[in-house]
Amino acid sequence: QLRLAESGGGLVEPGGSLTLSCAASGFEFGRRPMGWFRQVQDKEREGIAGINYDGQKTWHKDFVRGRFTVSRDNAKNMLYLQMNNLKPGDTAMYYCAETRAYDYYGLPLANVDIWGQGTQVTVSS
């Protein structure tokens, strides 16, 4: 019973920050790569960040690189996404997942078996 629970979203002004959390259970979290995805209305869900099993390697989509940082705490079965300098274009539903497929640059693809409920991030003034 793999479970993922995202939290930490909310309404922020442009330039603000949020930290998203993903609590994982039901699988060997510390041995699996993980990723963050986001989905805007009427758009496909896309991977924006990935992290390897021990957190030593990360990948970030070009439009979030330098603003977002993915990290993990395997002792707590937690995945995080620190989001700084948020922009209106970051408004989306954010999801975490175990990743299994990747694009040419190593970013996770949305070929995911199980999703959490997601957490909404809205960036607006």
XYZ file of C-alpha atoms in Angstrom:
125
model
C 0.000 0.000 0.000
C 2.191 2.738 -1.347
C 1.004 6.099 -0.098
C 2.112 9.617 -0.880
C 0.810 12.712 0.839
C 1.747 16.153 -0.419
C 1.389 19.246 1.718
C 2.632 22.799 2.049
C 0.900 24.515 -0.821
C -0.972 27.747 -0.521
C -1.468 31.249 -1.831
C 1.636 33.411 -2.062
C 2.571 36.668 -3.723
C 5.081 36.757 -6.564
C 8.571 36.560 -5.151
C 7.428 34.585 -2.154
C 8.508 31.163 -0.990
C 6.917 27.878 -0.068
C 8.228 24.520 1.034
C 6.326 21.510 -0.198
C 6.548 18.218 1.642
C 5.778 14.692 0.564
C 5.324 12.005 3.180
C 5.923 8.543 1.767
C 5.013 5.153 3.142
C 4.470 1.598 2.007
C 7.678 1.174 0.005
C 11.427 1.317 0.445
C 11.631 5.062 0.032
C 15.355 5.286 0.725
C 16.237 3.102 -2.252
C 14.022 4.774 -4.845
C 14.378 7.857 -6.992
C 11.681 10.439 -6.470
C 10.363 13.443 -8.275
C 8.062 16.419 -8.208
C 5.496 17.075 -10.897
C 3.062 19.855 -11.547
C -0.069 20.236 -13.560
C -1.804 23.370 -14.738
C -5.438 23.264 -15.815
C -5.791 21.935 -19.363
C -2.098 21.025 -19.467
C -0.346 17.702 -19.087
C 1.348 16.761 -15.860
C 5.075 17.340 -16.149
C 8.140 16.518 -14.126
C 9.932 19.542 -12.716
C 12.486 18.000 -10.375
C 14.071 14.655 -9.670
C 16.355 13.251 -7.024
C 18.237 9.995 -6.790
C 17.871 7.497 -3.983
C 20.332 9.075 -1.542
C 19.856 12.717 -2.499
C 23.328 13.111 -3.979
C 22.076 13.893 -7.476
C 19.257 16.196 -8.482
C 17.676 17.418 -11.674
C 15.557 20.522 -12.155
C 13.523 21.747 -15.082
C 15.067 24.755 -16.755
C 12.297 27.154 -15.760
C 12.632 26.287 -12.056
C 16.380 25.788 -11.838
C 17.920 28.254 -9.413
C 14.576 28.888 -7.721
C 13.412 25.412 -6.695
C 15.442 22.820 -4.838
C 14.441 19.202 -4.367
C 15.771 17.350 -1.340
C 14.964 14.331 0.778
C 15.318 12.965 4.278
C 15.336 9.200 4.000
C 15.330 8.706 7.766
C 11.935 10.410 7.818
C 10.649 9.109 4.473
C 10.180 12.693 3.383
C 10.662 14.472 0.090
C 10.794 18.258 -0.111
C 10.607 20.985 -2.680
C 11.857 24.370 -1.568
C 10.384 26.996 -3.862
C 11.806 30.508 -3.846
C 11.080 33.557 -5.957
C 7.749 32.146 -7.010
C 6.179 33.435 -10.188
C 2.568 33.442 -11.373
C 3.539 30.786 -13.918
C 4.320 28.430 -11.045
C 0.634 28.253 -10.173
C -0.291 24.585 -10.421
C -1.151 21.455 -8.540
C 2.052 19.830 -7.325
C 2.539 16.098 -6.907
C 5.308 13.816 -5.740
C 5.921 10.290 -6.968
C 8.426 7.509 -7.322
C 9.957 7.983 -10.742
C 10.514 5.269 -13.325
C 11.013 6.982 -16.672
C 13.071 9.969 -17.695
C 13.653 12.316 -20.562
C 16.934 12.971 -22.314
C 18.039 15.357 -19.563
C 17.182 13.064 -16.669
C 13.962 14.772 -15.672
C 11.173 12.449 -14.613
C 8.336 11.645 -16.941
C 4.793 11.244 -15.693
C 4.824 7.477 -16.219
C 3.794 6.955 -12.624
C 1.662 4.215 -11.124
C 0.523 5.964 -7.964
C -0.040 9.631 -7.202
C -0.913 11.452 -4.030
C -3.699 13.982 -3.816
C -1.408 16.862 -4.687
C -1.111 20.276 -3.122
C -2.200 23.497 -4.776
C 0.240 26.358 -5.209
C -1.201 29.680 -6.293
C 1.062 32.638 -6.973
C -0.869 35.852 -7.326
C -0.789 39.450 -6.217
